[in-house]
Each structure stands twice: as C-alpha cells, then as structure tokens.
Amino acid sequence: MTNTASSLNLEPASCPICGPDAPSVVRYDFAPHKVVVCSSCGLTYLSPRLTESAILELYKDEAYYNSNISGQGYDEYMEISDNWVKTFTLRLKQIAPYKSTGKALDIGCGPGYFLTAAQKLGFDVHGLDPSDYIVTQAQKTWGDRVRLGLIESAGYEPESFDLIVAFDTFEHIYEPKQFLAAIQRVLKTGGVLAITTPDPTSLLSKISGKNWVSFKLPEHVFYWSPGTIRKILGEHFEVLEVRRAGQYATLGFLFRRLFRLGNNPGRFLNGLIGILNKFSIYSDNGSITAIARKTSP
Ligand SMILES: [Zn+2]
C-alpha cells in the first residue's frame, strides 16, 4: 500500500479511556501516521490511523500473512510453527493457576498454533480470525472450530467460554471497549481472559526508541502499558495479574527482525539465516500478558 493510497483512508483517533476531548502529545512522527500519548492517562496510540475498513482489506490479503508469518520454505515454516506452539504452551502454564480446563477461544487465531498447544493440554479449542485467507488455511486442520469474523459479530452464545485469549491482537483493535464488552458477553462468569500485547513502557521499547519493532504501522493502533491495560480491563473484569511476556523464536527470525530484513534478503544472508534457524531461544520481546477474570454476569 502506498502512502498516497493510504492517506485517502486516514482518520484521527482519540483515547478510549479518557474520551475525545483528552489532549495528546506527539511521541514519534511516522508520516503520515503519528504515535501520540494521552496527556491524561498515558495511553500511547496511533493518530492519524488508517480507517478500520481499509485495514481489514489489508488483513484479507495472503501477502500480509506471508510477510509476517512464514519464512522461505516448509522447514522454516515448521520451525516457526514449533516455536509458536512452545510459546503458547508456556503462556497457558502462566494462565493455569487461574484456568486450566474447559472451552477455550483464541481471538486472532491465525493458522491455529494456540489451538494445537491448548488441545494438548486438554482444552476444547476454538479460534476466530478476520482473514479469509488464514481461516481457509486453519479450517483444513480445525474445520468449524475456526470461524471467520470479529468477536463483536461472530455469533457465539453468551457465557460460552471458560478461557479467551487474544495474543498479539489487542494492539490491532480499533474499538477496545466494544471488543472487551463482546468478550465479556461470551465469557462464562468466573471465566478468564488473557491478553498479550506490546508494552510501550518496556525496557526494549525505551532502548529502541523510534525503531522499536512493535511500532508496526499501520497495523498497531494502540500500545498498552501495565497501567493503561489495568485501567481498561478494570472496567469489565477483575485484573488478576500483569506480567512481562516473551516468545520462542529462531535465531534467524530474531536476526531478520533485528536488521529489519524482509523474507528474501539475498543469497548470502539466506544461507546464514538457514543456519541460525536451527536454533531457537526464549526472549523477552517487550510485551506484557494481562490476565483478568469475569466476576459477574
Ligand atoms: Zn487517556
């Protein structure tokens, strides 16, 4: 998408916690977008941002997924998939003190890595994603356990799920209050919500400045810190815990990300990345996991 095309689809945003009148200051200028901070509560967000209809068009595209998820070939794809399953298994262990069984839903499920991890631990697993392309892929394995759409309109019955997770999804959500209200409706009373999202107050963000990998534009529209996520979750849920999060990744993935290389950086680097992909490590990626409970119907 070119800047000329996207500038036709730009809109101003405001702080969903403090309302449209709350002033903000510019933290970073990424023309035509700006990362701004709410002067009242400290929430960091993108304004102007692409309209939601324009971004949903972008997510429909196969190329979007191939530039974000898969690597050169099947081997790398499998290594990335293994790392995501390991990452989600670890996150489920962190959630286990609050919820370790029942019916689980992953919002923004992608190809279904969370479903693989949660099914191994005994959950009845379900997934939801707004991308036609990725849902078609996921349904090859998961059938009608994976639905196409958004939580606000997916048609799940009220009080359906014991656990709902949204990993690396909340930063994409345009109307966070509506999103949380929709989750609250389909979560059972006593059910648990877990959100992992990039934290703009993390050490990695502070060190990286404007080059922080999670300033991923135009997709990431809100950047939630431990303080701001507690505030917005607290309107619907009892916040149980906010902790630092990370992920397992191949050294090749980390190398490509560190140097902001695309999927095909050239023959020499591909050889090097091929070797680095044999190794994977767990690293703090500047994200947080917030765990909360629905305490009343
Ligand atoms: Zn605010």
PDB file of C-alpha atoms and ligand atoms in Angstrom:
ATOM      1  CA  MET A   1       0.000   0.000   0.000  1.00  0.00           C
ATOM      2  CA  THR A   2       1.447   3.380  -0.939  1.00  0.00           C
ATOM      3  CA  ASN A   3       1.253   6.457   1.235  1.00  0.00           C
ATOM      4  CA  THR A   4      -0.812   8.189  -1.433  1.00  0.00           C
ATOM      5  CA  ALA A   5      -3.394   5.413  -1.343  1.00  0.00           C
ATOM      6  CA  SER A   6      -3.463   5.188   2.447  1.00  0.00           C
ATOM      7  CA  SER A   7      -3.666   8.957   3.049  1.00  0.00           C
ATOM      8  CA  LEU A   8      -7.137   8.859   1.490  1.00  0.00           C
ATOM      9  CA  ASN A   9      -8.183   6.445   4.232  1.00  0.00           C
ATOM     10  CA  LEU A  10      -6.758   8.220   7.297  1.00  0.00           C
ATOM     11  CA  GLU A  11      -8.774   9.179  10.369  1.00  0.00           C
ATOM     12  CA  PRO A  12      -7.890  10.864  13.689  1.00  0.00           C
ATOM     13  CA  ALA A  13      -8.130   8.685  16.808  1.00  0.00           C
ATOM     14  CA  SER A  14      -8.704   9.519  20.467  1.00  0.00           C
ATOM     15  CA  CYS A  15      -8.057   7.940  23.846  1.00  0.00           C
ATOM     16  CA  PRO A  16     -10.776   5.333  24.582  1.00  0.00           C
ATOM     17  CA  ILE A  17     -10.149   5.670  28.324  1.00  0.00           C
ATOM     18  CA  CYS A  18     -10.324   9.485  28.607  1.00  0.00           C
ATOM     19  CA  GLY A  19     -12.582  10.305  25.652  1.00  0.00           C
ATOM     20  CA  PRO A  20     -12.319  12.507  22.539  1.00  0.00           C
ATOM     21  CA  ASP A  21     -11.572  15.734  24.440  1.00  0.00           C
ATOM     22  CA  ALA A  22      -8.436  14.459  26.194  1.00  0.00           C
ATOM     23  CA  PRO A  23      -5.313  16.215  24.852  1.00  0.00           C
ATOM     24  CA  SER A  24      -2.369  14.234  23.478  1.00  0.00           C
ATOM     25  CA  VAL A  25       1.264  14.901  22.618  1.00  0.00           C
ATOM     26  CA  VAL A  26       3.216  13.518  19.669  1.00  0.00           C
ATOM     27  CA  ARG A  27       5.839  10.958  20.675  1.00  0.00           C
ATOM     28  CA  TYR A  28       7.043   9.924  17.205  1.00  0.00           C
ATOM     29  CA  ASP A  29       6.232  11.144  13.728  1.00  0.00           C
ATOM     30  CA  PHE A  30       5.962   8.337  11.174  1.00  0.00           C
ATOM     31  CA  ALA A  31       4.324  10.426   8.426  1.00  0.00           C
ATOM     32  CA  PRO A  32       1.515  10.086   7.504  1.00  0.00           C
ATOM     33  CA  HIS A  33       0.952   8.423  10.922  1.00  0.00           C
ATOM     34  CA  LYS A  34       1.940   9.732  14.353  1.00  0.00           C
ATOM     35  CA  VAL A  35       2.402   7.860  17.608  1.00  0.00           C
ATOM     36  CA  VAL A  36       0.823  10.051  20.295  1.00  0.00           C
ATOM     37  CA  VAL A  37       0.465   9.807  24.076  1.00  0.00           C
ATOM     38  CA  CYS A  38      -2.689  10.747  26.006  1.00  0.00           C
ATOM     39  CA  SER A  39      -1.708  13.589  28.367  1.00  0.00           C
ATOM     40  CA  SER A  40      -4.250  12.421  30.900  1.00  0.00           C
ATOM     41  CA  CYS A  41      -3.720   8.616  31.265  1.00  0.00           C
ATOM     42  CA  GLY A  42      -0.530   7.951  29.280  1.00  0.00           C
ATOM     43  CA  LEU A  43      -2.099   5.630  26.686  1.00  0.00           C
ATOM     44  CA  THR A  44       0.051   5.516  23.544  1.00  0.00           C
ATOM     45  CA  TYR A  45      -1.806   5.284  20.238  1.00  0.00           C
ATOM     46  CA  LEU A  46      -1.686   5.930  16.521  1.00  0.00           C
ATOM     47  CA  SER A  47      -3.307   9.132  15.216  1.00  0.00           C
ATOM     48  CA  PRO A  48      -3.982   9.619  12.411  1.00  0.00           C
ATOM     49  CA  ARG A  49      -4.504   5.966  11.615  1.00  0.00           C
ATOM     50  CA  LEU A  50      -5.844   4.012   8.668  1.00  0.00           C
ATOM     51  CA  THR A  51      -9.633   3.543   8.768  1.00  0.00           C
ATOM     52  CA  GLU A  52     -10.771   0.170  10.064  1.00  0.00           C
ATOM     53  CA  SER A  53     -12.330  -0.818   6.744  1.00  0.00           C
ATOM     54  CA  ALA A  54      -9.028  -0.118   4.964  1.00  0.00           C
ATOM     55  CA  ILE A  55      -7.032  -2.205   7.462  1.00  0.00           C
ATOM     56  CA  LEU A  56      -9.479  -5.126   7.250  1.00  0.00           C
ATOM     57  CA  GLU A  57      -8.882  -5.109   3.482  1.00  0.00           C
ATOM     58  CA  LEU A  58      -5.156  -5.345   4.181  1.00  0.00           C
ATOM     59  CA  TYR A  59      -5.629  -8.358   6.514  1.00  0.00           C
ATOM     60  CA  LYS A  60      -7.604 -10.250   3.843  1.00  0.00           C
ATOM     61  CA  ASP A  61      -4.507 -10.356   1.723  1.00  0.00           C
ATOM     62  CA  GLU A  62      -2.420 -13.547   1.544  1.00  0.00           C
ATOM     63  CA  ALA A  63       0.698 -11.406   1.074  1.00  0.00           C
ATOM     64  CA  TYR A  64       0.151  -9.821   4.513  1.00  0.00           C
ATOM     65  CA  TYR A  65       0.408 -13.216   6.197  1.00  0.00           C
ATOM     66  CA  ASN A  66       3.283 -14.415   4.111  1.00  0.00           C
ATOM     67  CA  SER A  67       5.319 -11.336   5.001  1.00  0.00           C
ATOM     68  CA  ASN A  68       4.531 -11.735   8.719  1.00  0.00           C
ATOM     69  CA  ILE A  69       4.389 -15.432   9.469  1.00  0.00           C
ATOM     70  CA  SER A  70       6.018 -17.788   7.055  1.00  0.00           C
ATOM     71  CA  GLY A  71       9.607 -17.911   6.009  1.00  0.00           C
ATOM     72  CA  GLN A  72      11.422 -19.226   2.970  1.00  0.00           C
ATOM     73  CA  GLY A  73      10.151 -22.734   2.830  1.00  0.00           C
ATOM     74  CA  TYR A  74       8.454 -25.571   4.598  1.00  0.00           C
ATOM     75  CA  ASP A  75      11.327 -26.235   7.032  1.00  0.00           C
ATOM     76  CA  GLU A  76      11.385 -22.693   8.324  1.00  0.00           C
ATOM     77  CA  TYR A  77       7.601 -22.627   8.444  1.00  0.00           C
ATOM     78  CA  MET A  78       7.626 -25.739  10.640  1.00  0.00           C
ATOM     79  CA  GLU A  79      10.302 -24.255  12.912  1.00  0.00           C
ATOM     80  CA  ILE A  80       8.269 -21.091  13.321  1.00  0.00           C
ATOM     81  CA  SER A  81       5.155 -23.154  13.996  1.00  0.00           C
ATOM     82  CA  ASP A  82       7.011 -25.214  16.659  1.00  0.00           C
ATOM     83  CA  ASN A  83       8.171 -22.006  18.329  1.00  0.00           C
ATOM     84  CA  TRP A  84       4.661 -20.569  18.448  1.00  0.00           C
ATOM     85  CA  VAL A  85       3.274 -23.801  19.906  1.00  0.00           C
ATOM     86  CA  LYS A  86       6.050 -23.684  22.556  1.00  0.00           C
ATOM     87  CA  THR A  87       5.322 -20.009  23.256  1.00  0.00           C
ATOM     88  CA  PHE A  88       1.571 -20.635  23.660  1.00  0.00           C
ATOM     89  CA  THR A  89       2.198 -23.701  25.847  1.00  0.00           C
ATOM     90  CA  LEU A  90       4.292 -21.518  28.173  1.00  0.00           C
ATOM     91  CA  ARG A  91       1.581 -18.821  28.247  1.00  0.00           C
ATOM     92  CA  LEU A  92      -1.042 -21.495  29.079  1.00  0.00           C
ATOM     93  CA  LYS A  93       1.136 -22.600  32.006  1.00  0.00           C
ATOM     94  CA  GLN A  94       1.172 -18.987  33.228  1.00  0.00           C
ATOM     95  CA  ILE A  95      -2.639 -18.889  32.937  1.00  0.00           C
ATOM     96  CA  ALA A  96      -3.092 -22.341  34.554  1.00  0.00           C
ATOM     97  CA  PRO A  97      -3.282 -21.091  38.182  1.00  0.00           C
ATOM     98  CA  TYR A  98      -6.479 -19.243  37.158  1.00  0.00           C
ATOM     99  CA  LYS A  99      -7.892 -21.553  34.449  1.00  0.00           C
ATOM    100  CA  SER A 100      -6.566 -24.890  33.260  1.00  0.00           C
ATOM    101  CA  THR A 101      -9.531 -26.641  31.683  1.00  0.00           C
ATOM    102  CA  GLY A 102     -12.715 -26.111  29.661  1.00  0.00           C
ATOM    103  CA  LYS A 103     -13.705 -24.419  26.434  1.00  0.00           C
ATOM    104  CA  ALA A 104     -11.084 -22.024  25.066  1.00  0.00           C
ATOM    105  CA  LEU A 105     -11.278 -19.404  22.306  1.00  0.00           C
ATOM    106  CA  ASP A 106      -8.321 -17.738  20.574  1.00  0.00           C
ATOM    107  CA  ILE A 107      -9.225 -14.365  19.034  1.00  0.00           C
ATOM    108  CA  GLY A 108      -6.885 -13.707  16.109  1.00  0.00           C
ATOM    109  CA  CYS A 109      -6.027 -17.399  15.879  1.00  0.00           C
ATOM    110  CA  GLY A 110      -4.067 -17.229  12.592  1.00  0.00           C
ATOM    111  CA  PRO A 111      -3.154 -20.735  11.396  1.00  0.00           C
ATOM    112  CA  GLY A 112      -4.185 -22.267  14.748  1.00  0.00           C
ATOM    113  CA  TYR A 113      -0.946 -22.627  16.734  1.00  0.00           C
ATOM    114  CA  PHE A 114      -2.717 -21.793  20.011  1.00  0.00           C
ATOM    115  CA  LEU A 115      -5.340 -24.452  19.284  1.00  0.00           C
ATOM    116  CA  THR A 116      -2.577 -27.061  18.917  1.00  0.00           C
ATOM    117  CA  ALA A 117      -0.999 -26.034  22.243  1.00  0.00           C
ATOM    118  CA  ALA A 118      -4.306 -25.817  24.157  1.00  0.00           C
ATOM    119  CA  GLN A 119      -5.701 -29.085  22.793  1.00  0.00           C
ATOM    120  CA  LYS A 120      -2.565 -30.920  24.002  1.00  0.00           C
ATOM    121  CA  LEU A 121      -3.318 -29.577  27.481  1.00  0.00           C
ATOM    122  CA  GLY A 122      -6.898 -30.866  27.289  1.00  0.00           C
ATOM    123  CA  PHE A 123      -8.877 -27.739  26.341  1.00  0.00           C
ATOM    124  CA  ASP A 124     -11.872 -27.863  23.986  1.00  0.00           C
ATOM    125  CA  VAL A 125     -10.397 -25.435  21.437  1.00  0.00           C
ATOM    126  CA  HIS A 126     -11.904 -22.802  19.157  1.00  0.00           C
ATOM    127  CA  GLY A 127     -10.480 -19.986  17.029  1.00  0.00           C
ATOM    128  CA  LEU A 128     -11.615 -16.785  15.351  1.00  0.00           C
ATOM    129  CA  ASP A 129      -9.817 -14.639  12.778  1.00  0.00           C
ATOM    130  CA  PRO A 130     -10.856 -11.807  10.418  1.00  0.00           C
ATOM    131  CA  SER A 131      -8.761 -13.052   7.470  1.00  0.00           C
ATOM    132  CA  ASP A 132     -10.466 -15.165   4.756  1.00  0.00           C
ATOM    133  CA  TYR A 133      -7.103 -16.487   3.674  1.00  0.00           C
ATOM    134  CA  ILE A 134      -5.846 -17.634   7.065  1.00  0.00           C
ATOM    135  CA  VAL A 135      -9.223 -19.057   8.148  1.00  0.00           C
ATOM    136  CA  THR A 136      -9.338 -21.189   4.992  1.00  0.00           C
ATOM    137  CA  GLN A 137      -5.857 -22.486   5.909  1.00  0.00           C
ATOM    138  CA  ALA A 138      -6.781 -23.112   9.547  1.00  0.00           C
ATOM    139  CA  GLN A 139     -10.041 -24.882   8.682  1.00  0.00           C
ATOM    140  CA  LYS A 140      -8.077 -27.561   6.792  1.00  0.00           C
ATOM    141  CA  THR A 141      -6.932 -28.738  10.233  1.00  0.00           C
ATOM    142  CA  TRP A 142      -9.632 -27.435  12.545  1.00  0.00           C
ATOM    143  CA  GLY A 143     -12.854 -27.458  10.494  1.00  0.00           C
ATOM    144  CA  ASP A 144     -15.695 -25.459  12.010  1.00  0.00           C
ATOM    145  CA  ARG A 145     -13.752 -24.973  15.260  1.00  0.00           C
ATOM    146  CA  VAL A 146     -12.290 -21.952  13.467  1.00  0.00           C
ATOM    147  CA  ARG A 147     -14.670 -19.166  12.418  1.00  0.00           C
ATOM    148  CA  LEU A 148     -14.174 -16.164  10.163  1.00  0.00           C
ATOM    149  CA  GLY A 149     -15.013 -12.792  11.659  1.00  0.00           C
ATOM    150  CA  LEU A 150     -14.793 -10.429  14.625  1.00  0.00           C
ATOM    151  CA  ILE A 151     -15.767 -11.165  18.232  1.00  0.00           C
ATOM    152  CA  GLU A 152     -18.418  -8.408  18.135  1.00  0.00           C
ATOM    153  CA  SER A 153     -20.310 -10.238  15.344  1.00  0.00           C
ATOM    154  CA  ALA A 154     -19.127 -13.872  15.415  1.00  0.00           C
ATOM    155  CA  GLY A 155     -22.408 -15.197  16.810  1.00  0.00           C
ATOM    156  CA  TYR A 156     -21.095 -17.140  19.826  1.00  0.00           C
ATOM    157  CA  GLU A 157     -23.703 -17.796  22.518  1.00  0.00           C
ATOM    158  CA  PRO A 158     -23.437 -15.739  25.752  1.00  0.00           C
ATOM    159  CA  GLU A 159     -21.405 -17.420  28.542  1.00  0.00           C
ATOM    160  CA  SER A 160     -19.789 -19.894  26.080  1.00  0.00           C
ATOM    161  CA  PHE A 161     -16.118 -19.954  27.055  1.00  0.00           C
ATOM    162  CA  ASP A 162     -14.018 -20.707  30.148  1.00  0.00           C
ATOM    163  CA  LEU A 163     -10.907 -19.093  28.679  1.00  0.00           C
ATOM    164  CA  ILE A 164     -10.491 -16.455  25.973  1.00  0.00           C
ATOM    165  CA  VAL A 165      -7.040 -15.430  24.764  1.00  0.00           C
ATOM    166  CA  ALA A 166      -6.015 -12.597  22.450  1.00  0.00           C
ATOM    167  CA  PHE A 167      -2.270 -12.877  21.803  1.00  0.00           C
ATOM    168  CA  ASP A 168      -0.674 -10.100  19.764  1.00  0.00           C
ATOM    169  CA  THR A 169      -4.162  -8.972  18.786  1.00  0.00           C
ATOM    170  CA  PHE A 170      -5.306  -6.233  21.215  1.00  0.00           C
ATOM    171  CA  GLU A 171      -2.866  -3.702  19.681  1.00  0.00           C
ATOM    172  CA  HIS A 172      -4.790  -4.150  16.381  1.00  0.00           C
ATOM    173  CA  ILE A 173      -8.216  -3.494  17.892  1.00  0.00           C
ATOM    174  CA  TYR A 174      -9.843  -0.212  16.818  1.00  0.00           C
ATOM    175  CA  GLU A 175     -12.645  -0.119  19.422  1.00  0.00           C
ATOM    176  CA  PRO A 176     -11.123  -1.706  22.544  1.00  0.00           C
ATOM    177  CA  LYS A 177     -14.163  -1.055  24.754  1.00  0.00           C
ATOM    178  CA  GLN A 178     -16.541  -2.752  22.304  1.00  0.00           C
ATOM    179  CA  PHE A 179     -14.058  -5.618  21.925  1.00  0.00           C
ATOM    180  CA  LEU A 180     -13.847  -6.154  25.702  1.00  0.00           C
ATOM    181  CA  ALA A 181     -17.638  -5.879  26.078  1.00  0.00           C
ATOM    182  CA  ALA A 182     -18.072  -8.566  23.384  1.00  0.00           C
ATOM    183  CA  ILE A 183     -15.568 -10.819  25.201  1.00  0.00           C
ATOM    184  CA  GLN A 184     -17.338 -10.233  28.500  1.00  0.00           C
ATOM    185  CA  ARG A 185     -20.620 -11.362  26.915  1.00  0.00           C
ATOM    186  CA  VAL A 186     -19.303 -14.719  25.589  1.00  0.00           C
ATOM    187  CA  LEU A 187     -17.064 -15.499  28.594  1.00  0.00           C
ATOM    188  CA  LYS A 188     -18.613 -17.561  31.398  1.00  0.00           C
ATOM    189  CA  THR A 189     -18.885 -15.910  34.808  1.00  0.00           C
ATOM    190  CA  GLY A 190     -15.660 -16.945  36.525  1.00  0.00           C
ATOM    191  CA  GLY A 191     -14.014 -17.311  33.110  1.00  0.00           C
ATOM    192  CA  VAL A 192     -10.571 -15.904  32.348  1.00  0.00           C
ATOM    193  CA  LEU A 193      -9.276 -13.525  29.659  1.00  0.00           C
ATOM    194  CA  ALA A 194      -5.560 -13.362  28.773  1.00  0.00           C
ATOM    195  CA  ILE A 195      -4.142 -10.643  26.519  1.00  0.00           C
ATOM    196  CA  THR A 196      -0.539 -10.373  25.341  1.00  0.00           C
ATOM    197  CA  THR A 197       0.384  -7.068  23.720  1.00  0.00           C
ATOM    198  CA  PRO A 198       3.482  -4.864  23.171  1.00  0.00           C
ATOM    199  CA  ASP A 199       4.245  -2.537  26.110  1.00  0.00           C
ATOM    200  CA  PRO A 200       5.487   0.966  25.103  1.00  0.00           C
ATOM    201  CA  THR A 201       6.990   1.406  28.580  1.00  0.00           C
ATOM    202  CA  SER A 202       9.069  -1.808  28.326  1.00  0.00           C
ATOM    203  CA  LEU A 203      12.841  -1.665  28.511  1.00  0.00           C
ATOM    204  CA  LEU A 204      13.069  -2.908  24.897  1.00  0.00           C
ATOM    205  CA  SER A 205      10.796  -0.071  23.730  1.00  0.00           C
ATOM    206  CA  LYS A 206      12.785   2.534  25.683  1.00  0.00           C
ATOM    207  CA  ILE A 207      16.107   1.274  24.324  1.00  0.00           C
ATOM    208  CA  SER A 208      14.833   1.015  20.744  1.00  0.00           C
ATOM    209  CA  GLY A 209      13.108   4.421  20.626  1.00  0.00           C
ATOM    210  CA  LYS A 210      11.510   5.066  17.276  1.00  0.00           C
ATOM    211  CA  ASN A 211      12.972   1.793  15.925  1.00  0.00           C
ATOM    212  CA  TRP A 212      11.049  -0.424  18.368  1.00  0.00           C
ATOM    213  CA  VAL A 213       9.892  -3.491  16.384  1.00  0.00           C
ATOM    214  CA  SER A 214       6.382  -3.158  17.756  1.00  0.00           C
ATOM    215  CA  PHE A 215       5.880   0.228  16.099  1.00  0.00           C
ATOM    216  CA  LYS A 216       4.369  -1.794  13.288  1.00  0.00           C
ATOM    217  CA  LEU A 217       2.431   0.631  11.149  1.00  0.00           C
ATOM    218  CA  PRO A 218      -0.310   0.920  10.107  1.00  0.00           C
ATOM    219  CA  GLU A 219      -1.488  -2.240  11.920  1.00  0.00           C
ATOM    220  CA  HIS A 220      -0.711  -1.484  15.591  1.00  0.00           C
ATOM    221  CA  VAL A 221      -3.135   1.249  16.623  1.00  0.00           C
ATOM    222  CA  PHE A 222      -2.919   1.093  20.451  1.00  0.00           C
ATOM    223  CA  TYR A 223       0.083   0.424  22.706  1.00  0.00           C
ATOM    224  CA  TRP A 224      -0.971  -0.730  26.172  1.00  0.00           C
ATOM    225  CA  SER A 225       1.262  -0.386  29.224  1.00  0.00           C
ATOM    226  CA  PRO A 226       0.660  -2.255  32.514  1.00  0.00           C
ATOM    227  CA  GLY A 227      -1.087   0.887  33.839  1.00  0.00           C
ATOM    228  CA  THR A 228      -3.383   1.571  30.870  1.00  0.00           C
ATOM    229  CA  ILE A 229      -4.348  -2.074  30.312  1.00  0.00           C
ATOM    230  CA  ARG A 230      -5.268  -2.382  34.001  1.00  0.00           C
ATOM    231  CA  LYS A 231      -7.487   0.694  33.609  1.00  0.00           C
ATOM    232  CA  ILE A 232      -9.410  -0.502  30.573  1.00  0.00           C
ATOM    233  CA  LEU A 233      -9.692  -4.146  31.720  1.00  0.00           C
ATOM    234  CA  GLY A 234     -10.835  -2.967  35.132  1.00  0.00           C
ATOM    235  CA  GLU A 235     -13.995  -1.523  33.559  1.00  0.00           C
ATOM    236  CA  HIS A 236     -15.227  -5.048  32.721  1.00  0.00           C
ATOM    237  CA  PHE A 237     -13.086  -7.527  34.641  1.00  0.00           C
ATOM    238  CA  GLU A 238     -11.120  -8.183  37.796  1.00  0.00           C
ATOM    239  CA  VAL A 239      -7.450  -7.864  36.825  1.00  0.00           C
ATOM    240  CA  LEU A 240      -5.557 -10.845  38.290  1.00  0.00           C
ATOM    241  CA  GLU A 241      -2.049 -10.231  37.023  1.00  0.00           C
ATOM    242  CA  VAL A 242       0.030  -8.227  34.537  1.00  0.00           C
ATOM    243  CA  ARG A 243       3.421  -9.778  33.763  1.00  0.00           C
ATOM    244  CA  ARG A 244       6.202  -9.430  31.215  1.00  0.00           C
ATOM    245  CA  ALA A 245       5.902 -11.707  28.193  1.00  0.00           C
ATOM    246  CA  GLY A 246       8.195 -13.123  25.567  1.00  0.00           C
ATOM    247  CA  GLN A 247       8.317 -15.667  22.814  1.00  0.00           C
ATOM    248  CA  TYR A 248      10.370 -18.552  21.482  1.00  0.00           C
ATOM    249  CA  ALA A 249      11.907 -17.669  18.156  1.00  0.00           C
ATOM    250  CA  THR A 250      14.602 -18.994  15.868  1.00  0.00           C
ATOM    251  CA  LEU A 251      17.819 -17.008  15.828  1.00  0.00           C
ATOM    252  CA  GLY A 252      17.128 -16.487  12.111  1.00  0.00           C
ATOM    253  CA  PHE A 253      13.820 -14.795  12.916  1.00  0.00           C
ATOM    254  CA  LEU A 254      15.472 -12.609  15.565  1.00  0.00           C
ATOM    255  CA  PHE A 255      18.295 -11.726  13.163  1.00  0.00           C
ATOM    256  CA  ARG A 256      15.867 -10.781  10.404  1.00  0.00           C
ATOM    257  CA  ARG A 257      13.861  -8.710  12.859  1.00  0.00           C
ATOM    258  CA  LEU A 258      16.905  -7.029  14.386  1.00  0.00           C
ATOM    259  CA  PHE A 259      18.080  -5.839  10.988  1.00  0.00           C
ATOM    260  CA  ARG A 260      14.548  -5.386   9.660  1.00  0.00           C
ATOM    261  CA  LEU A 261      15.250  -7.739   6.763  1.00  0.00           C
ATOM    262  CA  GLY A 262      12.447  -8.943   4.519  1.00  0.00           C
ATOM    263  CA  ASN A 263      11.787 -12.563   3.653  1.00  0.00           C
ATOM    264  CA  ASN A 264      14.358 -12.642   0.888  1.00  0.00           C
ATOM    265  CA  PRO A 265      17.413 -10.651   1.945  1.00  0.00           C
ATOM    266  CA  GLY A 266      19.736 -12.228  -0.639  1.00  0.00           C
ATOM    267  CA  ARG A 267      21.655 -15.470  -1.103  1.00  0.00           C
ATOM    268  CA  PHE A 268      24.434 -14.900   1.432  1.00  0.00           C
ATOM    269  CA  LEU A 269      22.086 -13.848   4.214  1.00  0.00           C
ATOM    270  CA  ASN A 270      19.644 -16.639   3.370  1.00  0.00           C
ATOM    271  CA  GLY A 271      22.475 -19.140   3.945  1.00  0.00           C
ATOM    272  CA  LEU A 272      23.314 -17.540   7.280  1.00  0.00           C
ATOM    273  CA  ILE A 273      19.644 -17.349   8.315  1.00  0.00           C
ATOM    274  CA  GLY A 274      19.221 -21.014   7.337  1.00  0.00           C
ATOM    275  CA  ILE A 275      21.930 -21.903   9.867  1.00  0.00           C
ATOM    276  CA  LEU A 276      20.543 -19.548  12.535  1.00  0.00           C
ATOM    277  CA  ASN A 277      17.102 -21.143  12.098  1.00  0.00           C
ATOM    278  CA  LYS A 278      18.443 -24.386  13.557  1.00  0.00           C
ATOM    279  CA  PHE A 279      18.498 -22.670  16.945  1.00  0.00           C
ATOM    280  CA  SER A 280      15.661 -21.185  18.926  1.00  0.00           C
ATOM    281  CA  ILE A 281      15.643 -19.261  22.189  1.00  0.00           C
ATOM    282  CA  TYR A 282      13.129 -17.653  24.505  1.00  0.00           C
ATOM    283  CA  SER A 283      13.425 -13.911  24.718  1.00  0.00           C
ATOM    284  CA  ASP A 284      11.545 -11.073  26.379  1.00  0.00           C
ATOM    285  CA  ASN A 285      10.044  -9.193  23.432  1.00  0.00           C
ATOM    286  CA  GLY A 286       8.835  -6.079  25.241  1.00  0.00           C
ATOM    287  CA  SER A 287       5.294  -7.400  25.603  1.00  0.00           C
ATOM    288  CA  ILE A 288       3.065  -7.900  28.620  1.00  0.00           C
ATOM    289  CA  THR A 289       0.455 -10.537  29.426  1.00  0.00           C
ATOM    290  CA  ALA A 290      -2.610  -9.309  31.323  1.00  0.00           C
ATOM    291  CA  ILE A 291      -4.837 -11.943  32.941  1.00  0.00           C
ATOM    292  CA  ALA A 292      -8.328 -10.995  34.130  1.00  0.00           C
ATOM    293  CA  ARG A 293     -11.496 -12.683  35.361  1.00  0.00           C
ATOM    294  CA  LYS A 294     -15.185 -12.074  34.666  1.00  0.00           C
ATOM    295  CA  THR A 295     -16.662 -11.818  38.127  1.00  0.00           C
ATOM    296  CA  SER A 296     -20.333 -11.090  37.396  1.00  0.00           C
ATOM    297  CA  PRO A 297     -22.805 -11.958  34.597  1.00  0.00           C
TER     298      PRO A 297
HETATM  299 ZN    ZN B   1      -6.261   8.738  28.176  1.00  0.00          ZN
END
